[in-house]
Amino acid sequence: MPAGSDLRMATGNGENSYAANSRLQEKAILETRPVLRKAVEELYTSLPPRSTMVVADLGCSSGPNTLLVVSEVMGAIRAYTDNKNKWEEEEEAQRAIELQFFLNDLPGNDFNLVFRSLEHFENLGVRLGEKEMPPYYVAGLPGSYYRKLFPCGSVHLFHSSYSLMWRSKVPEEISSGTHLNEGNIYIGETSPPAVIELFQEQFQKDFELFLALRSEELVSGGRVLLTFLGRKSEEMMMHGDVSTLFELVAKSLRSLVLKGRVEKEKLDSFNLPYYTPSVKEVKALINENKLFNIEDIRLFESNWDPQDDSEGDVVLDCARSGANVAKCIRAVLEPMIIDHFGEDIVDELFMLYASIVAKHMKKAKAKYPIILVSLKKATGRMV
Ligand SMILES: C[S@@+](CC[C@H](N)C(=O)[O-])C[C@H]1O[C@@H](n2cnc3c(N)ncnc32)[C@H](O)[C@@H]1O
């Protein structure tokens, strides 16, 4: 049974790894650039001389995006200093600000890959042209962001992308079998209303806890920038394209049950610790707990196929797009599938899934809704 602690993306940097299949997530990080730049500039300029700006990326995973966040923050500082004249530049250098980055993920994350890529990144990545940039330091921080990770009042900026749709666990009533979600692995068309409610409640508990913990850890005036998969419709049964995506994984698994390759009980006891909220649900929770002011909240969309940057509604090569989507979802689900069903079915499952997704795409181009939230800690000035 997958729970938060079993969650990890496919390790290494081989063909099926998360590192080699995270272009979709990269697009979301780039989409949020203007919002990130605004938050970084505000924080950076309000720091007193000789202080350290602490930035934490939560759910950093391992791959190109892990260090992309570091370079985006440094890029934001570069963009700010680019507008300075010589005199202002010297004044800026005298402030002697330093940056400390913490890269957080669950302990099963491939931190070795992240650490190995750091040296290369430091040599190449953040020199950012001729300009002298503030010194920066990068550390890994294993642990769940549904627990306290930092001392109180010690972090200036939390960033998290494509992670907060993962729950701390599958709701207990579902994992214990008290409520069955037969033939589904997430909220599907045949999920009973009680099961849907349990997924929703788990999200509410997790998100409230996440906000309370981050609020404690932030300096006053500190910022939080989150992007995660959401849904467009308020109607739970029309749970949207992410639900469909997992519905198609469930369909592939059901087909393996019919072939006798997977036991039905195994499928019925497999549920993802997942939930994609609507903007309305997210707003309501943030406003209710009054710990943060919402600076920005919006929803944007990204094509299912990470390699498809086109705008129109038609998928040109459904077979190819199906294979691309299958690779991307495999990089995310493979460790959980192996833990629960064993290694034998993985290739067959994702080949089947690619063809089912291709068929689905013939009807229309499918898109992920992504929620972007920029928050500011509610009270006072920065300490
Ligand atoms: C799809 S990846 C996104 C990685 C990266 N931020 C990006 O944009 O490419 C989601 C990451 O969130 C991590 N994650 C999920 N739940 C977590 C938790 N409770 N605490 C820390 N990390 C978590 C997963 O291990 C995974 O590496």
CSV table of C-alpha atoms and ligand atoms in Angstrom, one decimal:
chain,number,residue,atom,x,y,z
A,1,MET,CA,0.0,0.0,0.0
A,2,PRO,CA,1.6,3.2,-1.0
A,3,ALA,CA,1.8,5.9,1.7
A,4,GLY,CA,3.8,9.1,1.8
A,5,SER,CA,6.9,7.4,3.1
A,6,ASP,CA,7.0,4.9,0.2
A,7,LEU,CA,6.7,7.8,-2.3
A,8,ARG,CA,9.8,8.5,-4.5
A,9,MET,CA,10.4,9.3,-8.1
A,10,ALA,CA,12.4,6.8,-10.3
A,11,THR,CA,16.0,7.3,-9.3
A,12,GLY,CA,19.2,7.7,-11.3
A,13,ASN,CA,19.4,9.4,-14.7
A,14,GLY,CA,18.6,6.5,-17.0
A,15,GLU,CA,15.9,6.4,-19.7
A,16,ASN,CA,13.0,5.8,-17.2
A,17,SER,CA,14.3,8.0,-14.4
A,18,TYR,CA,12.5,11.1,-13.1
A,19,ALA,CA,15.7,13.1,-14.0
A,20,ALA,CA,15.3,12.2,-17.7
A,21,ASN,CA,11.5,12.7,-17.6
A,22,SER,CA,10.7,16.0,-15.9
A,23,ARG,CA,10.2,18.4,-18.7
A,24,LEU,CA,6.6,19.0,-17.8
A,25,GLN,CA,7.6,20.1,-14.3
A,26,GLU,CA,10.4,22.3,-15.8
A,27,LYS,CA,7.8,24.1,-17.9
A,28,ALA,CA,5.8,25.0,-14.7
A,29,ILE,CA,9.0,26.3,-13.0
A,30,LEU,CA,9.6,28.6,-16.0
A,31,GLU,CA,5.9,29.7,-16.1
A,32,THR,CA,6.2,30.9,-12.5
A,33,ARG,CA,9.4,32.9,-13.2
A,34,PRO,CA,7.8,36.4,-13.0
A,35,VAL,CA,6.1,35.6,-9.7
A,36,LEU,CA,9.3,34.1,-8.2
A,37,ARG,CA,11.3,37.1,-9.4
A,38,LYS,CA,8.9,39.6,-7.7
A,39,ALA,CA,9.0,37.6,-4.4
A,40,VAL,CA,12.8,37.2,-4.4
A,41,GLU,CA,13.4,40.9,-5.2
A,42,GLU,CA,11.1,42.0,-2.4
A,43,LEU,CA,12.8,39.7,0.1
A,44,TYR,CA,16.4,40.4,-1.0
A,45,THR,CA,16.1,44.2,-1.0
A,46,SER,CA,14.6,44.2,2.5
A,47,LEU,CA,17.4,42.2,4.1
A,48,PRO,CA,19.7,44.1,6.5
A,49,PRO,CA,23.5,44.2,5.6
A,50,ARG,CA,25.6,41.1,6.3
A,51,SER,CA,22.5,38.8,6.5
A,52,THR,CA,21.7,35.4,5.0
A,53,MET,CA,18.7,34.8,2.8
A,54,VAL,CA,17.4,31.3,3.4
A,55,VAL,CA,15.5,29.6,0.6
A,56,ALA,CA,14.0,26.1,0.8
A,57,ASP,CA,12.7,24.0,-2.1
A,58,LEU,CA,10.3,21.4,-0.8
A,59,GLY,CA,9.9,18.2,-2.8
A,60,CYS,CA,13.0,19.0,-4.9
A,61,SER,CA,13.3,15.4,-6.4
A,62,SER,CA,16.5,14.6,-8.3
A,63,GLY,CA,17.2,15.9,-11.8
A,64,PRO,CA,17.6,19.1,-13.8
A,65,ASN,CA,14.7,20.9,-12.0
A,66,THR,CA,16.3,20.4,-8.6
A,67,LEU,CA,19.0,22.9,-9.3
A,68,LEU,CA,16.9,24.9,-11.7
A,69,VAL,CA,15.2,26.5,-8.6
A,70,VAL,CA,18.6,27.6,-7.3
A,71,SER,CA,19.5,29.1,-10.6
A,72,GLU,CA,16.1,30.8,-10.9
A,73,VAL,CA,16.5,32.5,-7.5
A,74,MET,CA,20.0,33.6,-8.4
A,75,GLY,CA,18.7,34.7,-11.8
A,76,ALA,CA,16.1,36.9,-10.0
A,77,ILE,CA,18.9,38.6,-8.0
A,78,ARG,CA,20.9,39.0,-11.2
A,79,ALA,CA,17.9,40.6,-12.9
A,80,TYR,CA,17.6,43.0,-10.0
A,81,THR,CA,21.3,44.0,-9.9
A,82,ASP,CA,21.4,44.4,-13.7
A,83,ASN,CA,19.3,47.6,-13.3
A,84,LYS,CA,21.9,49.2,-11.0
A,85,ASN,CA,24.5,51.8,-12.0
A,86,LYS,CA,28.1,51.5,-10.9
A,87,TRP,CA,27.6,53.4,-7.7
A,88,GLU,CA,24.5,51.4,-6.7
A,89,GLU,CA,26.3,48.2,-7.5
A,90,GLU,CA,29.1,49.0,-5.1
A,91,GLU,CA,26.6,49.9,-2.4
A,92,GLU,CA,24.9,46.6,-3.1
A,93,ALA,CA,28.2,44.7,-2.8
A,94,GLN,CA,28.7,46.3,0.6
A,95,ARG,CA,25.5,44.9,1.9
A,96,ALA,CA,27.3,41.5,1.7
A,97,ILE,CA,24.2,39.3,1.5
A,98,GLU,CA,24.7,35.5,1.3
A,99,LEU,CA,22.3,32.8,0.3
A,100,GLN,CA,21.6,29.5,1.8
A,101,PHE,CA,19.6,26.9,-0.2
A,102,PHE,CA,18.0,23.8,1.4
A,103,LEU,CA,16.9,21.1,-1.0
A,104,ASN,CA,14.2,19.0,0.7
A,105,ASP,CA,12.6,15.7,-0.3
A,106,LEU,CA,11.6,12.4,1.3
A,107,PRO,CA,14.6,10.3,2.5
A,108,GLY,CA,14.1,7.8,-0.4
A,109,ASN,CA,14.9,10.6,-2.9
A,110,ASP,CA,18.0,10.2,-5.0
A,111,PHE,CA,20.0,12.9,-3.1
A,112,ASN,CA,23.3,11.3,-4.3
A,113,LEU,CA,22.4,12.3,-7.9
A,114,VAL,CA,21.6,15.9,-6.7
A,115,PHE,CA,24.9,16.1,-4.8
A,116,ARG,CA,26.9,14.7,-7.7
A,117,SER,CA,25.4,17.3,-10.1
A,118,LEU,CA,26.2,20.1,-7.7
A,119,GLU,CA,29.9,20.4,-8.6
A,120,HIS,CA,29.1,20.6,-12.3
A,121,PHE,CA,26.4,23.1,-11.6
A,122,GLU,CA,28.7,25.3,-9.5
A,123,ASN,CA,31.3,25.3,-12.2
A,124,LEU,CA,28.9,26.1,-15.0
A,125,GLY,CA,25.5,27.2,-13.8
A,126,VAL,CA,25.3,30.2,-11.6
A,127,ARG,CA,28.3,32.3,-12.7
A,128,LEU,CA,25.7,34.3,-14.6
A,129,GLY,CA,28.0,36.3,-16.8
A,130,GLU,CA,30.6,38.8,-15.7
A,131,LYS,CA,28.8,40.0,-12.6
A,132,GLU,CA,29.9,39.2,-9.1
A,133,MET,CA,27.0,37.3,-7.5
A,134,PRO,CA,26.3,36.9,-3.8
A,135,PRO,CA,27.9,33.7,-2.4
A,136,TYR,CA,25.5,30.8,-2.0
A,137,TYR,CA,25.6,27.5,-0.3
A,138,VAL,CA,23.4,24.4,-1.0
A,139,ALA,CA,22.5,21.7,1.5
A,140,GLY,CA,20.2,18.6,1.2
A,141,LEU,CA,17.4,18.2,3.8
A,142,PRO,CA,15.7,14.8,3.8
A,143,GLY,CA,12.3,14.6,5.6
A,144,SER,CA,8.6,15.1,5.0
A,145,TYR,CA,7.3,18.6,4.6
A,146,TYR,CA,4.3,17.5,6.7
A,147,ARG,CA,6.6,17.7,9.7
A,148,LYS,CA,8.6,20.6,11.1
A,149,LEU,CA,11.8,21.0,9.0
A,150,PHE,CA,13.4,24.3,10.2
A,151,PRO,CA,13.8,26.3,13.4
A,152,CYS,CA,11.1,28.9,14.0
A,153,GLY,CA,11.5,32.2,12.1
A,154,SER,CA,14.5,31.0,10.1
A,155,VAL,CA,13.4,30.8,6.4
A,156,HIS,CA,12.7,33.7,4.0
A,157,LEU,CA,11.3,31.8,1.0
A,158,PHE,CA,9.7,28.4,0.5
A,159,HIS,CA,9.3,27.1,-3.0
A,160,SER,CA,7.6,23.9,-4.0
A,161,SER,CA,6.7,22.8,-7.5
A,162,TYR,CA,4.6,19.7,-8.6
A,163,SER,CA,4.7,18.2,-5.1
A,164,LEU,CA,1.8,19.3,-3.0
A,165,MET,CA,-0.8,17.2,-4.7
A,166,TRP,CA,0.9,14.2,-2.9
A,167,ARG,CA,-0.8,13.5,0.4
A,168,SER,CA,1.0,12.5,3.6
A,169,LYS,CA,-0.7,9.1,3.3
A,170,VAL,CA,-3.6,7.3,1.7
A,171,PRO,CA,-6.6,7.9,4.0
A,172,GLU,CA,-6.6,5.2,6.8
A,173,GLU,CA,-10.1,4.1,6.1
A,174,ILE,CA,-9.1,3.3,2.5
A,175,SER,CA,-5.7,1.7,3.2
A,176,SER,CA,-7.2,-0.5,6.0
A,177,GLY,CA,-9.9,-1.7,3.6
A,178,THR,CA,-12.8,-0.2,5.7
A,179,HIS,CA,-13.8,1.7,2.5
A,180,LEU,CA,-13.1,0.0,-0.8
A,181,ASN,CA,-12.2,1.9,-3.9
A,182,GLU,CA,-12.7,-1.2,-6.1
A,183,GLY,CA,-10.9,-1.2,-9.5
A,184,ASN,CA,-9.6,2.4,-9.0
A,185,ILE,CA,-6.3,3.7,-7.8
A,186,TYR,CA,-7.5,7.3,-7.2
A,187,ILE,CA,-10.8,9.1,-7.5
A,188,GLY,CA,-12.4,7.4,-10.5
A,189,GLU,CA,-15.8,7.3,-12.1
A,190,THR,CA,-16.8,4.4,-9.9
A,191,SER,CA,-15.4,5.6,-6.6
A,192,PRO,CA,-18.0,5.7,-3.9
A,193,PRO,CA,-18.9,9.2,-2.5
A,194,ALA,CA,-17.5,8.2,0.9
A,195,VAL,CA,-14.1,7.4,-0.7
A,196,ILE,CA,-14.0,10.7,-2.5
A,197,GLU,CA,-14.8,12.5,0.7
A,198,LEU,CA,-11.9,10.8,2.5
A,199,PHE,CA,-9.4,11.9,-0.2
A,200,GLN,CA,-10.7,15.4,0.1
A,201,GLU,CA,-10.5,15.4,3.9
A,202,GLN,CA,-6.9,14.1,3.8
A,203,PHE,CA,-6.0,17.0,1.5
A,204,GLN,CA,-7.6,19.5,4.0
A,205,LYS,CA,-5.7,18.1,7.0
A,206,ASP,CA,-2.4,18.0,5.1
A,207,PHE,CA,-2.7,21.4,3.5
A,208,GLU,CA,-3.7,23.1,6.8
A,209,LEU,CA,-0.7,21.3,8.6
A,210,PHE,CA,1.6,22.4,5.8
A,211,LEU,CA,0.6,26.0,6.1
A,212,ALA,CA,0.8,26.0,9.9
A,213,LEU,CA,4.3,24.5,9.8
A,214,ARG,CA,5.6,26.9,7.1
A,215,SER,CA,4.2,29.9,8.9
A,216,GLU,CA,6.1,28.9,12.1
A,217,GLU,CA,9.3,28.4,10.1
A,218,LEU,CA,9.2,31.7,8.1
A,219,VAL,CA,10.5,35.0,9.2
A,220,SER,CA,7.8,37.5,9.4
A,221,GLY,CA,7.0,38.8,6.0
A,222,GLY,CA,8.4,35.6,4.5
A,223,ARG,CA,7.1,34.2,1.3
A,224,VAL,CA,5.8,30.9,-0.1
A,225,LEU,CA,5.5,30.0,-3.8
A,226,LEU,CA,3.7,26.8,-4.7
A,227,THR,CA,2.7,25.2,-7.9
A,228,PHE,CA,0.8,21.9,-7.9
A,229,LEU,CA,-1.6,20.0,-10.0
A,230,GLY,CA,-5.2,21.0,-9.4
A,231,ARG,CA,-8.6,20.6,-11.1
A,232,LYS,CA,-10.8,23.1,-13.0
A,233,SER,CA,-14.2,21.8,-12.0
A,234,GLU,CA,-15.8,22.1,-8.6
A,235,GLU,CA,-17.7,18.9,-9.4
A,236,MET,CA,-15.9,16.0,-7.8
A,237,MET,CA,-17.1,13.3,-10.2
A,238,MET,CA,-15.8,15.4,-13.0
A,239,HIS,CA,-12.5,15.3,-11.3
A,240,GLY,CA,-10.7,16.6,-14.3
A,241,ASP,CA,-7.7,15.6,-16.4
A,242,VAL,CA,-5.4,14.4,-13.7
A,243,SER,CA,-8.1,12.0,-12.5
A,244,THR,CA,-8.5,10.8,-16.1
A,245,LEU,CA,-4.8,10.2,-16.3
A,246,PHE,CA,-4.8,7.9,-13.3
A,247,GLU,CA,-8.2,6.4,-14.4
A,248,LEU,CA,-6.3,5.3,-17.5
A,249,VAL,CA,-3.6,3.7,-15.3
A,250,ALA,CA,-6.4,1.9,-13.4
A,251,LYS,CA,-7.9,0.8,-16.8
A,252,SER,CA,-4.5,-0.6,-17.8
A,253,LEU,CA,-4.3,-2.5,-14.5
A,254,ARG,CA,-7.9,-3.8,-14.8
A,255,SER,CA,-6.9,-5.1,-18.2
A,256,LEU,CA,-3.9,-7.0,-16.6
A,257,VAL,CA,-6.4,-8.4,-14.0
A,258,LEU,CA,-8.5,-9.8,-16.9
A,259,LYS,CA,-5.4,-11.3,-18.4
A,260,GLY,CA,-4.6,-13.0,-15.0
A,261,ARG,CA,-1.4,-11.0,-14.7
A,262,VAL,CA,-2.5,-9.0,-11.7
A,263,GLU,CA,-4.7,-10.2,-8.8
A,264,LYS,CA,-8.0,-8.3,-8.4
A,265,GLU,CA,-7.4,-7.9,-4.6
A,266,LYS,CA,-3.9,-6.4,-5.4
A,267,LEU,CA,-5.5,-3.7,-7.6
A,268,ASP,CA,-8.3,-3.0,-5.1
A,269,SER,CA,-5.8,-2.4,-2.3
A,270,PHE,CA,-3.7,0.0,-4.3
A,271,ASN,CA,-4.5,3.7,-3.9
A,272,LEU,CA,-2.4,6.7,-4.5
A,273,PRO,CA,-1.7,9.2,-1.7
A,274,TYR,CA,-2.9,12.0,-3.9
A,275,TYR,CA,-5.5,14.8,-4.3
A,276,THR,CA,-5.9,17.6,-6.8
A,277,PRO,CA,-7.9,20.5,-5.3
A,278,SER,CA,-9.8,23.3,-7.1
A,279,VAL,CA,-8.6,27.0,-6.7
A,280,LYS,CA,-11.7,27.6,-4.6
A,281,GLU,CA,-10.8,24.8,-2.1
A,282,VAL,CA,-7.2,26.1,-1.8
A,283,LYS,CA,-8.4,29.7,-1.4
A,284,ALA,CA,-10.9,28.7,1.3
A,285,LEU,CA,-8.3,26.9,3.4
A,286,ILE,CA,-5.7,29.7,3.2
A,287,ASN,CA,-8.3,32.3,4.1
A,288,GLU,CA,-9.8,30.2,6.9
A,289,ASN,CA,-6.5,29.8,8.8
A,290,LYS,CA,-5.5,33.5,8.4
A,291,LEU,CA,-1.7,32.7,8.5
A,292,PHE,CA,-1.0,34.0,5.0
A,293,ASN,CA,-2.1,36.7,2.7
A,294,ILE,CA,-2.7,35.6,-0.9
A,295,GLU,CA,-0.5,37.7,-3.2
A,296,ASP,CA,-1.4,35.8,-6.3
A,297,ILE,CA,-3.5,32.6,-7.1
A,298,ARG,CA,-4.3,31.3,-10.6
A,299,LEU,CA,-4.6,28.3,-12.7
A,300,PHE,CA,-2.7,27.6,-15.9
A,301,GLU,CA,-2.7,24.5,-18.2
A,302,SER,CA,0.0,22.3,-19.6
A,303,ASN,CA,-0.4,19.7,-22.3
A,304,TRP,CA,-0.3,16.1,-21.1
A,305,ASP,CA,2.5,15.4,-23.5
A,306,PRO,CA,5.6,17.1,-22.0
A,307,GLN,CA,7.2,17.3,-25.5
A,308,ASP,CA,4.2,19.0,-27.1
A,309,ASP,CA,4.4,22.8,-26.9
A,310,SER,CA,1.7,23.5,-29.4
A,311,GLU,CA,-1.3,25.6,-28.6
A,312,GLY,CA,-4.1,24.0,-30.7
A,313,ASP,CA,-6.6,21.4,-29.6
A,314,VAL,CA,-5.4,18.6,-31.9
A,315,VAL,CA,-2.7,16.0,-31.1
A,316,LEU,CA,-0.7,15.5,-34.3
A,317,ASP,CA,0.9,12.1,-33.4
A,318,CYS,CA,-1.3,10.3,-30.9
A,319,ALA,CA,1.0,7.2,-30.7
A,320,ARG,CA,4.0,9.4,-30.0
A,321,SER,CA,2.2,11.5,-27.5
A,322,GLY,CA,0.8,8.4,-25.7
A,323,ALA,CA,4.4,7.1,-25.4
A,324,ASN,CA,5.7,10.4,-24.1
A,325,VAL,CA,2.9,10.6,-21.4
A,326,ALA,CA,3.6,7.0,-20.4
A,327,LYS,CA,7.3,7.8,-19.9
A,328,CYS,CA,6.5,10.8,-17.7
A,329,ILE,CA,3.9,8.9,-15.6
A,330,ARG,CA,6.2,5.9,-15.3
A,331,ALA,CA,9.0,8.0,-13.9
A,332,VAL,CA,6.6,9.1,-11.1
A,333,LEU,CA,4.7,5.9,-10.4
A,334,GLU,CA,7.2,3.1,-11.1
A,335,PRO,CA,8.7,2.8,-7.6
A,336,MET,CA,5.2,2.6,-6.1
A,337,ILE,CA,4.0,0.1,-8.7
A,338,ILE,CA,7.0,-2.1,-8.1
A,339,ASP,CA,6.6,-2.0,-4.3
A,340,HIS,CA,3.0,-3.1,-4.6
A,341,PHE,CA,2.7,-5.3,-7.7
A,342,GLY,CA,6.3,-6.4,-8.2
A,343,GLU,CA,8.7,-5.7,-11.1
A,344,ASP,CA,7.3,-8.2,-13.6
A,345,ILE,CA,4.3,-6.2,-14.8
A,346,VAL,CA,6.0,-2.8,-15.2
A,347,ASP,CA,7.0,-2.9,-18.9
A,348,GLU,CA,3.8,-4.5,-20.0
A,349,LEU,CA,1.7,-2.0,-17.9
A,350,PHE,CA,3.2,1.1,-19.3
A,351,MET,CA,3.2,-0.2,-22.9
A,352,LEU,CA,-0.5,-0.9,-22.5
A,353,TYR,CA,-0.9,2.5,-20.8
A,354,ALA,CA,0.8,4.3,-23.7
A,355,SER,CA,-1.7,2.8,-26.2
A,356,ILE,CA,-4.7,3.6,-24.0
A,357,VAL,CA,-3.5,7.2,-23.6
A,358,ALA,CA,-3.0,7.4,-27.4
A,359,LYS,CA,-6.6,6.3,-28.0
A,360,HIS,CA,-7.8,8.8,-25.4
A,361,MET,CA,-5.9,11.6,-27.2
A,362,LYS,CA,-7.6,10.9,-30.5
A,363,LYS,CA,-10.8,12.3,-29.0
A,364,ALA,CA,-9.1,15.6,-27.9
A,365,LYS,CA,-5.9,17.1,-26.6
A,366,ALA,CA,-5.8,16.6,-22.8
A,367,LYS,CA,-4.3,19.2,-20.4
A,368,TYR,CA,-3.2,19.3,-16.8
A,369,PRO,CA,-4.6,22.2,-14.7
A,370,ILE,CA,-1.8,23.6,-12.5
A,371,ILE,CA,-2.5,25.9,-9.5
A,372,LEU,CA,0.0,28.6,-8.8
A,373,VAL,CA,-0.1,30.3,-5.3
A,374,SER,CA,2.1,33.0,-4.0
A,375,LEU,CA,1.7,33.8,-0.3
A,376,LYS,CA,3.1,36.2,2.2
A,377,LYS,CA,3.2,35.5,6.0
A,378,ALA,CA,0.4,37.5,7.5
A,379,THR,CA,1.9,39.8,10.2
A,380,GLY,CA,4.7,42.3,10.9
A,381,ARG,CA,8.0,43.2,9.4
A,382,MET,CA,10.9,40.9,8.5
A,383,VAL,CA,13.2,39.9,11.4
B,1,LIG,C1,6.9,15.3,-9.3
B,1,LIG,S1,8.2,15.5,-8.2
B,1,LIG,C2,8.5,17.2,-8.4
B,1,LIG,C3,10.0,17.5,-8.3
B,1,LIG,C4,10.5,18.9,-8.6
B,1,LIG,N1,10.0,19.9,-7.6
B,1,LIG,C5,10.1,19.3,-10.0
B,1,LIG,O1,9.4,20.3,-10.1
B,1,LIG,O2,10.5,18.7,-10.9
B,1,LIG,C6,7.4,15.5,-6.6
B,1,LIG,C7,8.4,15.4,-5.5
B,1,LIG,O3,7.7,15.6,-4.2
B,1,LIG,C8,8.3,14.8,-3.3
B,1,LIG,N2,7.4,14.7,-2.1
B,1,LIG,C9,6.2,14.1,-2.1
B,1,LIG,N3,5.7,14.2,-0.8
B,1,LIG,C10,6.6,14.8,0.0
B,1,LIG,C11,6.7,15.1,1.3
B,1,LIG,N4,5.7,14.8,2.2
B,1,LIG,N5,7.9,15.7,1.8
B,1,LIG,C12,8.9,16.0,0.9
B,1,LIG,N6,8.9,15.7,-0.4
B,1,LIG,C13,7.7,15.1,-0.9
B,1,LIG,C14,8.4,13.4,-4.0
B,1,LIG,O4,9.3,12.6,-3.4
B,1,LIG,C15,9.0,14.0,-5.4
B,1,LIG,O5,10.3,14.0,-5.4
